[in-house]
XYZ file of C-alpha atoms in Angstrom:
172
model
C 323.689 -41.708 10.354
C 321.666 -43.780 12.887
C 319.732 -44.151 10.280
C 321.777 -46.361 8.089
C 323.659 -47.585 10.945
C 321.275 -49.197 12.821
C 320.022 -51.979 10.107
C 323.419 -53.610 9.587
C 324.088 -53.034 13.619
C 320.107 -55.049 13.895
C 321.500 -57.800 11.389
C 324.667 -58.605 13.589
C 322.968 -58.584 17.162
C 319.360 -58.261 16.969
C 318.172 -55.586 19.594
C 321.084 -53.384 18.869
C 319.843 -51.040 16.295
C 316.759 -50.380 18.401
C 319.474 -49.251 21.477
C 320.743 -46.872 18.841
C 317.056 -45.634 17.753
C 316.795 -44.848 21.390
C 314.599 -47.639 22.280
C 316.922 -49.036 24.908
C 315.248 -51.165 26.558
C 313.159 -53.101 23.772
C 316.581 -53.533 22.059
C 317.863 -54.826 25.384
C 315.775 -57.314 26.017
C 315.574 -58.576 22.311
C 319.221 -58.979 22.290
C 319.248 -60.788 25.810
C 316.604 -63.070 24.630
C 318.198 -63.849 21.346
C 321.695 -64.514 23.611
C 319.831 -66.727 25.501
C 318.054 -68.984 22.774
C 321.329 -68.713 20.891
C 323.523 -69.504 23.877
C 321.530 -72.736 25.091
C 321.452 -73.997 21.246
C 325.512 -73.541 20.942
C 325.702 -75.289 24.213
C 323.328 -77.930 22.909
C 324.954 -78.932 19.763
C 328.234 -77.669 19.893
C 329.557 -77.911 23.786
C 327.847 -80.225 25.778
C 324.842 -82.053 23.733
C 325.054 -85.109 25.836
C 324.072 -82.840 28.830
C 321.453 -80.772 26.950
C 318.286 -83.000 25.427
C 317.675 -81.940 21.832
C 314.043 -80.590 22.592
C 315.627 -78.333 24.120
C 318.341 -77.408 21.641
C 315.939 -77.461 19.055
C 313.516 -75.424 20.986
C 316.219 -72.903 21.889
C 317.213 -73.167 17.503
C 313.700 -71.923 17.128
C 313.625 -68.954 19.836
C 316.893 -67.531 18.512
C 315.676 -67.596 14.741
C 311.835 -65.990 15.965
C 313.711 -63.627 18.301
C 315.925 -62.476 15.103
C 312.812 -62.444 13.085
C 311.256 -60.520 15.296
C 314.142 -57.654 16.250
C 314.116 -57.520 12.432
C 310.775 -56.500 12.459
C 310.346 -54.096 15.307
C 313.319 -52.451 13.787
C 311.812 -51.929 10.722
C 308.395 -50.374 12.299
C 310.612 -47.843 14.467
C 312.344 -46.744 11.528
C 309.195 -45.911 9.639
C 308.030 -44.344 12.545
C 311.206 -42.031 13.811
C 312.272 -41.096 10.095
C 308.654 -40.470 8.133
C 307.384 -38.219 6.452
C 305.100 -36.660 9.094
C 308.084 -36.427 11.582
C 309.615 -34.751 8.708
C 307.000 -32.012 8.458
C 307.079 -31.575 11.971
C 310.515 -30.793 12.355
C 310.202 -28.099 9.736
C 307.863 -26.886 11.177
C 309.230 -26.936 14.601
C 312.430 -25.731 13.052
C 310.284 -22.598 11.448
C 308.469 -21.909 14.876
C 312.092 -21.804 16.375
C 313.775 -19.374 13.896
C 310.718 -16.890 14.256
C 311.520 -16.637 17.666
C 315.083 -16.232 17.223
C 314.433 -13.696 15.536
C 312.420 -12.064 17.614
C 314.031 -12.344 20.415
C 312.072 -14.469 22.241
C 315.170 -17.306 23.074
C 312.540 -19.303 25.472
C 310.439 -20.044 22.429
C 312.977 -20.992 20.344
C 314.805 -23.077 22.722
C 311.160 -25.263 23.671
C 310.786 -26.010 20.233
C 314.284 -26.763 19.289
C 314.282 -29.184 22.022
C 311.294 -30.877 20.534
C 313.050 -31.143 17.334
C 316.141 -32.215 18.802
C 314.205 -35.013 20.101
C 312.104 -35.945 16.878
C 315.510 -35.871 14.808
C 318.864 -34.688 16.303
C 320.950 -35.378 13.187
C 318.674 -32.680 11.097
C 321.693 -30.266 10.267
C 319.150 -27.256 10.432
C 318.221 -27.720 13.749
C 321.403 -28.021 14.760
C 322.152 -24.733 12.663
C 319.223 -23.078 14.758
C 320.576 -24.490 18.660
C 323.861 -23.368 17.592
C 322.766 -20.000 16.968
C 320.532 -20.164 19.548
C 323.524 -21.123 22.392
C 325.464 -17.895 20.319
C 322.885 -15.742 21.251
C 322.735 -17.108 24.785
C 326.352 -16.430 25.281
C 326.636 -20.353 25.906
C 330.360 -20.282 23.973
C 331.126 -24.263 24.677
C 327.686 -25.447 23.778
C 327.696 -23.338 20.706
C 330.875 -24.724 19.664
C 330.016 -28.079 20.035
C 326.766 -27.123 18.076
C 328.509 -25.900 15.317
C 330.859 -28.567 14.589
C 328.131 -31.019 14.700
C 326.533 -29.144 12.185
C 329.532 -29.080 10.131
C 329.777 -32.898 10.684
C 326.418 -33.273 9.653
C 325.652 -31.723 6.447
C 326.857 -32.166 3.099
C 326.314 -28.585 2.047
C 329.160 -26.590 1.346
C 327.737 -23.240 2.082
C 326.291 -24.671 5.516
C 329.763 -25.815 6.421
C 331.126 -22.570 5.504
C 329.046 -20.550 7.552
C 329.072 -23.117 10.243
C 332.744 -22.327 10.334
C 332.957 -18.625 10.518
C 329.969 -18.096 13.148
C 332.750 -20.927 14.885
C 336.102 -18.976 14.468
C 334.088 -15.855 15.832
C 333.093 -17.295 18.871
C 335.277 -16.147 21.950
């Protein structure tokens, strides 16, 4: 979802969509900037131009429209970064690693390298599958509900869902 959200969020306020691709503080201070070139312009044409030379105006035109440019563009470079291919692998990976250990037993394991996978991707529907079970096993009853309806909200899988449901209803 963040995903798909975050472009049309980056279009409307640049600086945004990299706040929701965890990258608060670039996206911060892109959208700050862009306020402030964008602000000073408005004030500068629209407000008060007698107060505010046009240099200035202009200068403050041409900030907001590189600042835009440039959120556009950092945005785009995260995104092939958080959501490619390799990151991909890795979280299958990961997500194997993690259900060996389940199954062995060994919840430690798992839960380090679910927690690496949460991080590389936390809207992957089998990792949440694998914390869920994970907080089951753990006895961790709230945390495995709330892991089990995000996986439910997450895929689009109807056999997931089901069996995201059950191993819900049969929690305590």
């Amino acid at each position: 979802m963040r995903k798909a959200v975050a472009p049309w969020l980056n279009l409307a306020v640049p600086g945004a969509g990299l706040i929701l691709l965890r990258r608060e503080w670039l996206g911060l201070t892109w959208a700050i900037l862009f306020c402030l070139c964008a602000q000073t312009c408005l004030w500068g044409w629209l407000i008060v131009p007698k107060l505010i030379p046009g240099w200035l105006t202009s200068s403050a035109a041409g900030g907001a429209i590189l600042t835009w440019v440039g959120a556009q563009y950092t945005l785009v470079v995260r995104l092939r970064r958080a959501f490619g291919a390799g990151v991909e692998q890795e979280v299958g990976r990961l997500c194997g690693l993690a259900q060996t250990a389940l199954e062995a037993g060994d919840y430690t394991r798992a839960r380090e390298m679910l927690l690496v996978a949460l991080t590389l991707n936390d809207e992957d529907a089998q990792v949440n599958s694998l914390w869920a079970q994970l907080m089951t096993a753990l006895g961790k009853i709230a945390q495995a509900r709330r892991a089990w309806t995000r996986v439910v909200r997450l895929t689009r899988d109807d056999l997931v869902r089901r069996q995201a449901d059950e191993a819900r209803a049969a929690l305590p």
